[in-house]
Coordinates of C-alpha atoms and ligand atoms in Angstrom, one line a residue:
M1 CA -76.6 292.4 -14.3
T2 CA -75.0 294.3 -11.4
A3 CA -71.3 293.9 -10.8
S4 CA -70.2 292.3 -7.5
K5 CA -69.1 294.5 -4.7
S6 CA -65.6 294.0 -3.5
V7 CA -65.0 292.9 0.1
Q8 CA -61.7 292.9 1.9
V9 CA -61.7 290.7 5.0
C10 CA -59.6 291.8 7.9
F11 CA -59.0 288.7 10.0
F12 CA -58.2 289.7 13.6
R13 CA -56.4 286.5 14.5
N14 CA -54.1 287.2 17.5
V15 CA -54.1 291.0 17.0
L16 CA -57.2 292.3 18.8
R17 CA -56.8 296.0 18.2
V18 CA -57.6 298.8 15.8
H19 CA -54.5 301.0 16.3
D20 CA -51.4 300.2 14.3
N21 CA -53.1 297.2 12.8
Q22 CA -51.3 296.2 9.7
S23 CA -53.9 293.9 8.3
L24 CA -56.6 296.6 8.7
F25 CA -54.3 299.2 7.2
H26 CA -53.6 297.1 4.1
A27 CA -57.2 296.0 3.8
L28 CA -58.2 299.7 3.7
K29 CA -55.5 300.5 1.1
A30 CA -56.2 297.5 -1.1
K31 CA -59.2 298.9 -2.9
P32 CA -60.6 302.3 -2.0
D33 CA -64.3 301.6 -2.7
A34 CA -64.3 298.1 -1.1
D35 CA -66.3 297.1 2.0
I36 CA -64.3 296.0 4.9
L37 CA -65.3 292.9 6.8
P38 CA -63.7 292.6 10.2
V39 CA -63.7 289.0 11.4
V40 CA -62.7 287.1 14.5
C41 CA -62.8 283.3 14.3
L42 CA -62.6 281.3 17.5
D43 CA -60.6 278.2 16.6
P44 CA -61.7 275.2 18.7
R45 CA -58.1 273.9 18.6
M46 CA -57.0 276.9 20.6
T47 CA -60.2 278.0 22.5
D48 CA -62.6 276.0 24.5
I49 CA -66.0 276.4 22.8
S50 CA -67.3 273.0 23.9
I51 CA -70.4 274.5 25.7
L52 CA -71.7 276.0 22.5
K53 CA -74.1 273.4 21.2
N54 CA -75.1 275.3 18.0
Q55 CA -71.4 275.4 16.9
G56 CA -70.8 271.7 16.4
D57 CA -69.2 269.1 18.6
N58 CA -65.9 270.7 19.8
P59 CA -63.8 268.9 22.4
V60 CA -61.9 270.8 25.0
P61 CA -58.5 271.7 23.4
K62 CA -55.4 270.2 25.1
T63 CA -51.8 271.0 25.2
W64 CA -49.2 269.4 23.0
F65 CA -47.7 266.4 25.0
F66 CA -49.3 266.3 28.4
K67 CA -52.8 267.0 27.3
L68 CA -53.6 269.6 30.0
D69 CA -56.6 271.9 29.3
R70 CA -55.1 274.4 26.8
T71 CA -56.8 277.6 28.1
K72 CA -58.0 278.0 31.7
G73 CA -60.5 280.6 32.8
F74 CA -58.2 283.6 33.2
R75 CA -57.0 283.7 29.7
S76 CA -60.3 282.9 28.2
K77 CA -61.9 285.7 30.1
F78 CA -59.2 288.2 29.0
Y79 CA -59.6 287.0 25.4
Y80 CA -63.4 287.4 25.3
E81 CA -63.1 290.8 27.0
S82 CA -60.6 291.8 24.3
I83 CA -63.0 290.7 21.5
M84 CA -65.9 292.5 23.1
D85 CA -63.8 295.7 23.3
L86 CA -62.6 295.2 19.7
K87 CA -66.3 295.2 18.6
Q88 CA -66.9 298.4 20.4
Q89 CA -63.8 300.1 18.9
L90 CA -65.0 299.1 15.4
V91 CA -68.6 300.2 16.0
K92 CA -67.3 303.6 17.2
R93 CA -65.7 303.9 13.8
G94 CA -68.9 303.0 11.9
S95 CA -68.0 299.4 11.3
D96 CA -68.7 296.2 13.2
L97 CA -67.2 292.8 14.0
M98 CA -68.3 289.4 12.8
I99 CA -67.6 286.7 15.3
L100 CA -67.3 283.2 13.8
Y101 CA -66.5 279.8 15.3
G102 CA -64.6 277.0 13.7
R103 CA -61.3 276.2 11.9
P104 CA -60.4 279.3 9.8
E105 CA -59.3 277.1 6.9
E106 CA -62.9 275.7 6.7
V107 CA -64.9 278.7 7.7
F108 CA -63.4 281.2 5.3
P109 CA -64.0 279.3 2.0
R110 CA -67.6 278.8 3.1
L111 CA -67.8 282.6 3.8
E112 CA -66.4 283.4 0.4
K113 CA -69.0 281.1 -1.3
Y114 CA -71.8 282.7 0.8
L115 CA -70.7 286.2 -0.1
S116 CA -70.7 285.4 -3.8
T117 CA -74.4 284.4 -3.5
K118 CA -75.0 287.9 -2.2
K119 CA -73.2 289.6 -5.0
Y120 CA -70.1 290.3 -3.0
Q121 CA -66.7 289.2 -4.0
L122 CA -64.2 288.4 -1.3
E123 CA -61.1 289.8 -2.8
N124 CA -58.5 289.2 0.0
V125 CA -58.2 288.1 3.5
H126 CA -55.6 290.2 5.4
A127 CA -54.1 288.6 8.5
P128 CA -51.2 288.9 10.9
K129 CA -48.2 286.6 10.2
E130 CA -47.7 283.7 12.6
Y131 CA -44.3 282.2 13.7
A132 CA -45.1 279.2 15.9
Y133 CA -45.4 275.7 14.6
E134 CA -49.1 275.0 15.2
E135 CA -50.2 278.5 14.2
L136 CA -48.2 278.1 11.0
L137 CA -50.0 274.8 10.2
V138 CA -53.3 276.7 10.4
E139 CA -51.8 279.5 8.3
K140 CA -50.7 277.1 5.6
A141 CA -54.1 275.3 5.6
L142 CA -55.9 278.7 5.3
S143 CA -53.7 279.8 2.4
K144 CA -54.4 276.5 0.6
S145 CA -58.1 276.5 1.2
M146 CA -58.3 280.2 0.1
K147 CA -56.2 279.4 -2.9
G148 CA -53.4 281.8 -1.9
N149 CA -55.8 284.7 -1.4
V150 CA -54.5 285.5 2.1
K151 CA -52.0 288.3 2.7
Y152 CA -49.9 288.2 5.9
Y153 CA -48.3 291.0 7.8
H154 CA -45.6 291.0 10.5
D155 CA -47.8 292.6 13.1
S156 CA -46.7 291.2 16.5
M157 CA -43.0 291.9 16.1
M158 CA -41.5 295.2 17.4
V159 CA -38.7 295.2 14.9
H160 CA -39.8 294.3 11.4
P161 CA -37.9 291.3 10.0
D162 CA -37.3 293.1 6.7
D163 CA -35.5 295.9 8.5
L164 CA -33.0 293.6 10.1
D165 CA -29.9 292.8 8.3
F166 CA -29.1 289.4 9.7
A167 CA -25.7 289.4 8.0
G168 CA -26.0 285.8 7.0
E169 CA -27.4 284.6 10.4
R170 CA -31.1 284.3 9.9
T171 CA -31.7 283.0 13.4
Y172 CA -29.6 284.6 16.1
K173 CA -28.9 282.1 18.8
V174 CA -27.6 284.5 21.5
Y175 CA -29.8 287.3 22.8
T176 CA -26.9 289.7 23.3
H177 CA -25.8 289.4 19.7
F178 CA -29.4 290.0 18.6
R179 CA -29.9 293.0 20.9
K180 CA -26.5 294.6 19.9
R181 CA -27.4 294.2 16.3
I182 CA -30.6 296.2 16.8
E183 CA -29.0 298.8 19.1
K184 CA -26.7 299.7 16.2
M185 CA -29.7 300.6 14.0
D186 CA -30.7 304.3 13.8
H187 CA -34.5 303.7 13.7
P188 CA -35.0 300.1 14.5
V189 CA -38.8 300.3 15.0
R190 CA -41.2 301.5 12.4
A191 CA -43.7 304.2 13.3
P192 CA -47.3 303.0 14.1
L193 CA -49.7 303.1 11.2
D194 CA -52.6 305.6 11.1
I195 CA -56.0 304.1 11.0
P196 CA -58.8 306.5 10.0
E197 CA -61.5 307.4 12.6
K198 CA -64.2 306.5 10.1
L199 CA -64.1 303.0 8.5
P200 CA -65.8 301.9 5.3
A201 CA -69.2 300.3 5.3
F202 CA -69.7 296.9 6.9
P203 CA -71.3 294.5 4.5
E204 CA -74.6 293.9 6.4
A205 CA -75.6 290.9 4.3
V206 CA -73.0 288.8 6.1
W207 CA -75.1 288.5 9.2
D208 CA -77.1 285.8 7.5
F209 CA -74.0 283.7 7.0
E210 CA -74.3 280.4 9.1
H211 CA -74.4 281.4 12.8
A212 CA -72.9 284.8 12.3
K213 CA -76.0 286.5 14.0
D214 CA -75.4 284.5 17.1
G215 CA -71.7 285.2 17.2
F216 CA -71.8 287.9 19.9
K217 CA -74.5 286.1 22.0
D218 CA -72.3 282.9 21.9
L219 CA -69.4 284.9 23.1
E220 CA -71.4 286.3 26.0
A221 CA -72.5 282.7 26.8
L222 CA -68.8 281.6 26.9
Y223 CA -67.9 284.6 29.1
K224 CA -70.7 283.9 31.6
D225 CA -69.6 280.3 31.8
I226 CA -66.2 281.3 33.2
H227 CA -66.0 280.8 36.9
V228 CA -62.9 282.6 38.1
K229 CA -63.0 284.7 41.2
K230 CA -61.5 288.1 41.4
D231 CA -58.6 288.1 43.8
S232 CA -57.9 291.5 45.5
R233 CA -54.3 290.5 45.9
S234 CA -53.8 290.3 42.2
A235 CA -50.9 292.3 40.6
F236 CA -52.8 292.3 37.3
P237 CA -56.4 293.4 37.9
W238 CA -57.1 294.9 34.4
K239 CA -59.6 293.9 31.9
G240 CA -58.7 292.6 28.4
G241 CA -59.1 294.9 25.4
E242 CA -57.5 297.7 23.5
Q243 CA -58.9 300.5 25.6
S244 CA -57.6 298.9 28.8
A245 CA -54.2 298.4 27.1
L246 CA -54.0 302.1 26.0
D247 CA -55.0 303.3 29.4
R248 CA -52.3 301.2 31.0
L249 CA -49.6 302.4 28.6
N250 CA -50.7 306.0 29.2
S251 CA -50.7 305.6 32.9
Y252 CA -47.4 303.7 33.2
V253 CA -45.5 306.2 31.0
F254 CA -47.2 309.6 31.1
K255 CA -49.3 309.7 34.3
T256 CA -47.3 308.0 37.0
H257 CA -43.9 308.0 35.2
A258 CA -43.5 304.6 36.7
V259 CA -41.4 303.7 33.6
D260 CA -38.6 305.8 35.0
E261 CA -38.2 303.5 38.0
Y262 CA -38.6 300.3 35.9
K263 CA -35.0 299.0 36.3
H264 CA -35.3 299.2 40.1
T265 CA -38.9 298.0 40.6
R266 CA -39.3 295.3 37.9
N267 CA -38.5 292.5 40.4
G268 CA -41.0 293.8 43.0
M269 CA -43.5 291.1 43.9
I270 CA -46.5 292.9 45.3
G271 CA -48.7 295.6 43.6
T272 CA -49.5 296.8 40.1
E273 CA -46.8 299.3 39.5
Y274 CA -43.5 297.5 39.8
S275 CA -43.4 296.4 36.1
T276 CA -45.3 297.5 33.0
K277 CA -48.0 294.7 33.0
F278 CA -48.1 295.0 29.2
S279 CA -47.6 291.3 28.6
A280 CA -51.2 290.1 28.4
F281 CA -52.1 293.0 26.2
L282 CA -49.2 292.2 23.9
A283 CA -50.0 288.5 23.9
H284 CA -53.5 289.2 22.7
G285 CA -52.4 291.9 20.3
C286 CA -54.4 294.6 22.2
L287 CA -51.3 296.7 22.3
S288 CA -48.8 297.3 19.5
P289 CA -45.2 296.9 20.6
R290 CA -44.3 299.6 18.1
L291 CA -46.6 302.0 19.8
I292 CA -45.0 301.3 23.2
W293 CA -41.6 302.1 21.6
H294 CA -42.7 305.4 20.0
Q295 CA -44.8 306.5 23.0
M296 CA -41.6 306.2 25.1
D297 CA -39.8 308.4 22.6
K298 CA -42.6 310.9 22.9
F299 CA -42.3 310.9 26.6
N300 CA -38.7 311.7 26.4
Q301 CA -39.3 314.5 24.0
Q302 CA -42.2 316.0 25.9
R303 CA -40.2 316.3 29.1
K304 CA -37.2 317.4 27.1
R305 CA -35.4 315.2 29.4
K306 CA -31.8 316.0 29.9
R307 CA -30.2 312.7 29.6
S308 CA -28.1 313.1 32.6
V309 CA -28.5 309.3 32.9
K310 CA -26.4 307.4 30.4
A311 CA -28.7 305.7 27.9
G312 CA -28.7 302.1 28.9
G313 CA -27.5 303.0 32.4
D314 CA -29.2 301.7 35.5
D315 CA -31.5 304.7 35.8
D316 CA -32.8 304.6 32.3
G317 CA -36.1 302.8 32.7
I318 CA -37.0 303.3 29.1
Y319 CA -33.9 301.5 27.9
W320 CA -34.7 298.5 30.2
V321 CA -38.3 298.2 29.1
R322 CA -37.1 298.1 25.5
F323 CA -34.4 295.6 26.5
E324 CA -37.1 293.3 27.7
L325 CA -39.4 293.9 24.7
L326 CA -36.5 292.8 22.6
W327 CA -36.5 289.5 24.4
R328 CA -40.0 289.1 23.2
D329 CA -38.9 289.6 19.6
F330 CA -35.9 287.4 20.0
F331 CA -38.0 284.4 21.1
R332 CA -40.2 285.0 18.0
Y333 CA -37.2 284.8 15.7
L334 CA -36.0 281.7 17.5
V335 CA -39.3 279.9 17.2
E336 CA -39.6 281.0 13.6
G337 CA -36.2 279.5 12.9
Y338 CA -36.5 276.3 14.9
G339 CA -40.1 275.3 14.2
S340 CA -41.4 272.4 16.3
R341 CA -38.2 272.2 18.3
V342 CA -39.8 274.7 20.6
F343 CA -41.8 271.8 22.1
M344 CA -39.0 269.3 22.1
L345 CA -37.4 268.0 25.3
H346 CA -33.9 268.7 24.1
G347 CA -35.0 272.1 22.9
F348 CA -33.4 274.5 20.4
R349 CA -30.0 273.3 21.4
N350 CA -30.5 269.9 20.0
M351 CA -30.2 271.5 16.6
E352 CA -26.7 272.4 17.6
K353 CA -25.7 268.9 18.8
S354 CA -23.6 268.3 15.7
E355 CA -21.9 271.7 16.1
L356 CA -21.3 271.0 19.8
A357 CA -19.9 267.5 19.0
K358 CA -17.6 269.1 16.4
E359 CA -16.4 271.5 19.0
D360 CA -15.8 268.7 21.5
D361 CA -13.9 266.7 18.9
K362 CA -11.6 269.7 18.2
K363 CA -10.9 270.1 21.9
Q364 CA -10.0 266.4 22.2
V365 CA -7.4 266.7 19.4
D366 CA -5.8 269.4 21.6
N367 CA -5.7 266.7 24.4
K368 CA -8.1 268.6 26.5
P369 CA -10.7 266.5 28.5
K370 CA -13.9 266.1 26.6
P371 CA -16.5 268.5 28.1
K372 CA -19.7 267.0 29.3
N373 CA -22.6 268.0 27.3
S374 CA -25.3 268.3 30.1
Y375 CA -28.1 268.9 27.7
T376 CA -27.9 265.6 25.8
D377 CA -27.0 263.5 28.8
K378 CA -29.7 264.7 31.0
V379 CA -32.4 262.3 32.3
W380 CA -35.6 264.1 32.9
K381 CA -38.0 262.7 35.6
S382 CA -41.7 262.4 35.8
N383 CA -43.4 262.7 39.2
D384 CA -47.2 263.3 39.3
D385 CA -47.3 263.9 43.0
Q386 CA -44.6 266.5 43.0
F387 CA -46.0 268.1 39.9
N388 CA -49.5 268.4 41.4
K389 CA -48.1 269.9 44.6
W390 CA -46.1 272.4 42.6
C391 CA -49.2 273.4 40.6
N392 CA -51.2 273.9 43.8
G393 CA -48.6 275.8 45.8
Q394 CA -48.2 272.9 48.3
T395 CA -44.6 272.0 47.9
G396 CA -43.7 273.1 51.5
T397 CA -41.2 275.7 50.1
P398 CA -42.8 279.0 50.8
F399 CA -41.4 281.1 48.0
V400 CA -42.3 278.5 45.4
D401 CA -45.8 278.1 47.0
A402 CA -46.5 281.8 47.1
C403 CA -45.6 282.2 43.4
M404 CA -47.6 279.1 42.3
R405 CA -50.6 280.3 44.3
E406 CA -50.5 283.7 42.7
L407 CA -50.5 282.0 39.3
L408 CA -53.3 279.6 40.4
Y409 CA -55.6 282.3 41.8
T410 CA -54.9 285.2 39.3
G411 CA -53.3 283.8 36.1
F412 CA -50.3 286.1 36.5
L413 CA -46.9 285.9 38.1
N414 CA -44.0 288.3 37.7
N415 CA -40.8 287.4 35.8
R416 CA -38.7 286.7 39.0
G417 CA -41.4 284.3 40.3
R418 CA -41.6 282.5 36.9
Q419 CA -37.9 282.0 36.8
N420 CA -37.8 280.6 40.3
V421 CA -40.7 278.1 40.0
A422 CA -39.4 277.0 36.6
S423 CA -35.9 276.5 38.0
Y424 CA -37.3 274.6 41.0
L425 CA -39.3 272.2 38.7
A426 CA -36.7 271.7 36.0
K427 CA -33.4 272.0 37.8
D428 CA -34.1 271.1 41.5
L429 CA -36.7 268.4 40.9
E430 CA -35.4 267.6 37.4
I431 CA -38.9 267.1 36.1
D432 CA -39.5 267.2 32.4
W433 CA -39.6 271.0 31.8
R434 CA -42.3 270.7 29.2
I435 CA -45.0 269.8 31.7
G436 CA -44.2 273.0 33.5
A437 CA -44.4 275.0 30.3
E438 CA -47.7 273.3 29.4
Y439 CA -49.1 274.2 32.8
F440 CA -48.1 277.8 32.3
E441 CA -49.7 277.7 28.8
S442 CA -52.9 276.5 30.5
M443 CA -52.9 279.1 33.3
L444 CA -51.2 282.3 32.1
L445 CA -53.2 285.4 31.1
D446 CA -50.3 286.4 28.9
H447 CA -49.4 283.1 27.4
D448 CA -47.4 283.5 24.3
V449 CA -46.0 280.4 22.8
H450 CA -42.7 282.0 21.9
S451 CA -42.0 283.7 25.2
N452 CA -43.3 280.8 27.3
Y453 CA -41.5 277.9 25.7
G454 CA -38.5 280.0 24.9
N455 CA -38.1 281.1 28.6
W456 CA -38.7 277.5 29.8
Q457 CA -36.0 276.2 27.6
Y458 CA -33.7 278.9 28.8
V459 CA -34.3 278.1 32.4
A460 CA -34.2 274.3 31.8
G461 CA -30.8 274.7 30.0
V462 CA -31.9 273.3 26.7
G463 CA -32.5 276.7 25.0
C464 CA -30.2 279.1 23.3
D465 CA -28.2 280.2 26.4
P466 CA -24.5 280.4 26.6
R467 CA -24.6 280.4 30.4
E468 CA -26.6 277.3 31.0
G469 CA -25.3 276.5 34.5
F470 CA -26.1 280.0 35.9
R471 CA -29.9 279.7 35.6
H472 CA -30.1 277.3 38.5
F473 CA -31.8 279.5 41.1
N474 CA -31.2 278.9 44.8
I475 CA -34.8 279.3 46.1
I476 CA -33.7 280.3 49.6
K477 CA -31.3 282.9 48.4
Q478 CA -33.8 284.3 45.8
G479 CA -36.5 284.4 48.5
K480 CA -34.3 286.3 50.8
D481 CA -33.2 288.7 48.0
Y482 CA -36.6 289.5 46.5
D483 CA -38.9 289.0 49.5
P484 CA -36.6 289.8 52.4
D485 CA -39.4 290.2 55.0
G486 CA -41.6 287.5 53.6
D487 CA -44.4 290.0 52.8
Y488 CA -45.1 288.3 49.5
I489 CA -45.1 284.8 51.1
K490 CA -47.5 286.0 53.8
L491 CA -49.8 287.5 51.2
W492 CA -50.3 284.2 49.4
C493 CA -49.6 281.7 52.3
P494 CA -51.5 283.3 55.2
E495 CA -50.9 280.2 57.3
L496 CA -47.3 281.5 57.7
E497 CA -48.3 285.0 58.7
H498 CA -47.1 284.8 62.3
L499 CA -43.6 283.5 61.4
P500 CA -40.7 285.7 62.1
T501 CA -38.5 286.7 59.1
H502 CA -35.8 284.1 59.9
F503 CA -38.2 281.2 59.5
I504 CA -40.3 282.5 56.6
H505 CA -38.2 281.0 53.9
C506 CA -37.5 277.7 55.7
P507 CA -40.3 277.0 58.1
W508 CA -39.1 273.3 58.4
L509 CA -36.3 274.6 60.6
M510 CA -38.8 275.4 63.4
T511 CA -38.8 273.3 66.5
K512 CA -42.1 271.9 67.8
E513 CA -42.1 274.8 70.4
D514 CA -41.5 277.4 67.6
Q515 CA -44.4 275.9 65.6
T516 CA -46.7 276.3 68.6
K517 CA -45.5 279.8 69.3
Y518 CA -46.0 280.9 65.7
K519 CA -49.3 279.1 65.2
C520 CA -48.2 276.9 62.4
Q521 CA -47.8 273.1 62.7
I522 CA -45.7 271.9 59.8
G523 CA -47.6 269.0 58.2
R524 CA -50.9 270.2 59.4
D525 CA -51.3 274.0 58.8
Y526 CA -48.6 274.2 56.1
P527 CA -47.1 271.2 54.1
E528 CA -43.9 269.5 55.0
P529 CA -41.3 270.3 52.3
M530 CA -41.5 267.7 49.6
A531 CA -37.8 268.1 48.8
L532 CA -34.9 269.7 50.4
F533 CA -31.5 270.5 48.9
D534 CA -28.1 270.7 50.5
T535 CA -27.3 273.9 48.5
W536 CA -30.0 275.7 50.4
I537 CA -28.3 275.2 53.8
K538 CA -25.7 277.9 53.4
H539 CA -28.4 280.4 52.9
Y540 CA -30.5 279.6 56.0
P541 CA -30.6 282.6 58.3
A542 CA -28.3 282.1 61.2
A543 CA -31.2 282.9 63.6
A544 CA -33.1 280.0 62.2
T545 CA -30.4 277.4 62.6
N546 CA -28.9 278.7 65.8
G547 CA -25.6 277.8 64.4
A548 CA -26.4 274.2 64.0
I549 CA -29.1 272.4 62.1
T550 CA -30.5 270.2 64.9
N551 CA -34.2 270.6 64.4
Y552 CA -36.9 269.7 61.8
F553 CA -34.4 269.5 58.9
Q554 CA -32.2 267.1 60.7
D555 CA -35.0 265.1 62.4
N556 CA -36.8 264.5 59.2
K557 CA -33.9 264.0 56.9
K558 CA -35.0 260.4 56.4
K559 CA -38.6 261.3 55.8
V560 CA -38.0 264.0 53.3
K561 CA -36.0 263.3 50.2
T562 CA -32.8 265.3 50.3
E563 CA -30.8 265.5 47.1
K564 CA -27.2 266.5 46.8
K565 CA -26.5 269.0 44.1
Ligands
FAD601 C1 -40.7 280.4 32.6 C2 -41.2 281.7 32.0 C3 -42.3 281.7 31.2 C4 -42.8 282.9 30.6 N1 -43.9 282.9 29.8 C5 -44.3 284.1 29.3 C6 -45.4 284.1 28.4 O1 -46.1 283.1 28.2 N2 -45.8 285.3 27.9 C7 -45.1 286.4 28.1 O2 -45.5 287.5 27.6 N3 -44.0 286.4 28.9 C8 -43.6 285.3 29.5 N4 -42.5 285.3 30.3 C9 -41.6 286.5 30.3 C10 -42.0 287.5 31.5 O3 -42.0 286.7 32.7 C11 -43.3 288.2 31.3 O4 -43.3 288.8 30.0 C12 -43.4 289.3 32.4 O5 -43.3 288.8 33.6 C13 -44.7 290.1 32.2 O6 -44.9 291.1 33.1 P1 -44.7 292.6 32.6 O7 -45.5 292.9 31.4 O8 -45.0 293.5 33.7 O9 -43.2 292.6 32.2 P2 -42.1 293.8 32.1 O10 -41.0 293.4 33.1 O11 -42.7 295.1 32.4 O12 -41.5 293.7 30.7 C14 -42.0 294.5 29.6 C15 -42.4 293.5 28.5 O13 -41.2 292.9 28.0 C16 -41.5 291.6 27.6 N5 -40.7 290.7 28.4 C17 -40.2 290.9 29.7 N6 -39.5 289.9 30.1 C18 -39.5 289.0 29.1 C19 -38.9 287.7 28.9 N7 -38.1 287.1 29.8 N8 -39.1 287.0 27.7 C20 -39.9 287.6 26.8 N9 -40.5 288.8 26.9 C21 -40.3 289.5 28.0 C22 -43.0 291.3 27.8 O14 -43.7 291.5 26.7 C23 -43.3 292.4 28.9 O15 -44.7 292.8 28.9 C24 -42.0 284.1 30.9 C25 -40.9 284.0 31.7 C26 -40.5 282.9 32.2 C27 -39.3 282.8 33.1

């Protein structure tokens, strides 16, 4: 009787790359003569595989509360491209990729059983560690169904949790404390792991497992079924996949040195170079955050840069990219610490309700007035009409509409834009922030549950933010600051292209004559504003109001809901 051949499974769950892949590294180390089986498993709870008739009856997956489609075309396309590229990377190294469909906790035990009939022994599954609530449920179910035979590795974090001395505070609640803690460390980020150019044999017998042979064909069918148009205005025109990610890293750091300008350009609204555009690659695990960190070190060394700029100063682009990448880790730690609170209306802060109440009580003893806790008293609204107009870039507020149209047509929006549209929905309209977060989840190329829900909570004032009141963005001021000439607005709202700068952020101030002159009838060519706020008035350009607001805003005050803030 021949002995079984050992197989180590490397499960590429949300880490779709070969470089610095911890699961692959450990699978390779586990048993030197074992075969390595790289597997991707498309989970119908996360990915829409409803068109594949040979893979069972799988409904379109929906978001947590509002049941929006979980993954729209942009992200699916990027995801499939990333898997196709991963297969190529593995084939180049003499291996291959098995693409399976179904719930991992059901598929893997069947695979194990199948392998045993082919004289293979599935020794271990190696997989990246998850932090978010739903993903952890899958992780637990998988561990259970594989009888504890799954090993998890912290692969998506930049700073490994074991390297952080949390000094008794496992979950930092304030970003600055977290960042400062890390900045004190000598070597906060581990070096990327070396993966050999040649990988061990791929166990060919597995192609006969269930529909494994059809895996790639099915993926191509899913890819062909995506109907999203390329938009030449997109700030993010890249393909998914490790190769594309590495090209972008190389270009942004070593070729164009755009990283040097990051601090000054990151809020730019038009074009590909103003910020790193690493987010979608990071979200799909096509790019290792640790590699980014170390490549930036290499860049510094290669140029033997004289640090005439103070590290952390305004000119130190590398410092600021790292600063932002630490936000990404921070939200992972928060989500890990607070579990399903990430999806809850009262957010992470609700956990602190009792602590806040204690604080309030203390202050009362001192005879100080009891501070109002705006998080717990807040009444969140629901308004389908306003929400739909927001999604479609038809609110009648140009800066919001331009941002929302970019998101709708490309699946991407820069950080400044995201902050503004989130603040408009949650703080101006006071609509339940979760529907906005779920819409982002549906649309974003780079959706990452930690960063998305974490940032939404932050903007909505229910997250871990000591400066809650300051996140209320004044859309008119922000528009003037970040799109002073209205170029971005005109790019996405071409119906406003003839407007002079002083009307571009507040077209409702145009008189009937202005509207004729600038070829834009409000209510016909461009929507009437669905809401106006008194706080905006002081930021209207003087040339638009002529010193007094006597035009559209005034005339239509009864028609348009005006809210006092
Ligand atoms: C309401 C809202 C929702 C968001 N949803 C997501 C999301 O689903 N996925 C996502 O990756 N980012 C999200 N962000 C953060 C940020 O907007 C994007 O990471 C950034 O715009 C991506 O562009 P970039 O890669 O060019 O970023 P850069 O400015 O070049 O930053 C470099 C990297 O740092 C990280 N980063 C930057 N800003 C943040 C931040 N505020 N929070 C966490 N990480 C950050 C990202 O990984 C980014 O790729 C959200 C922000 C807001 C305000």
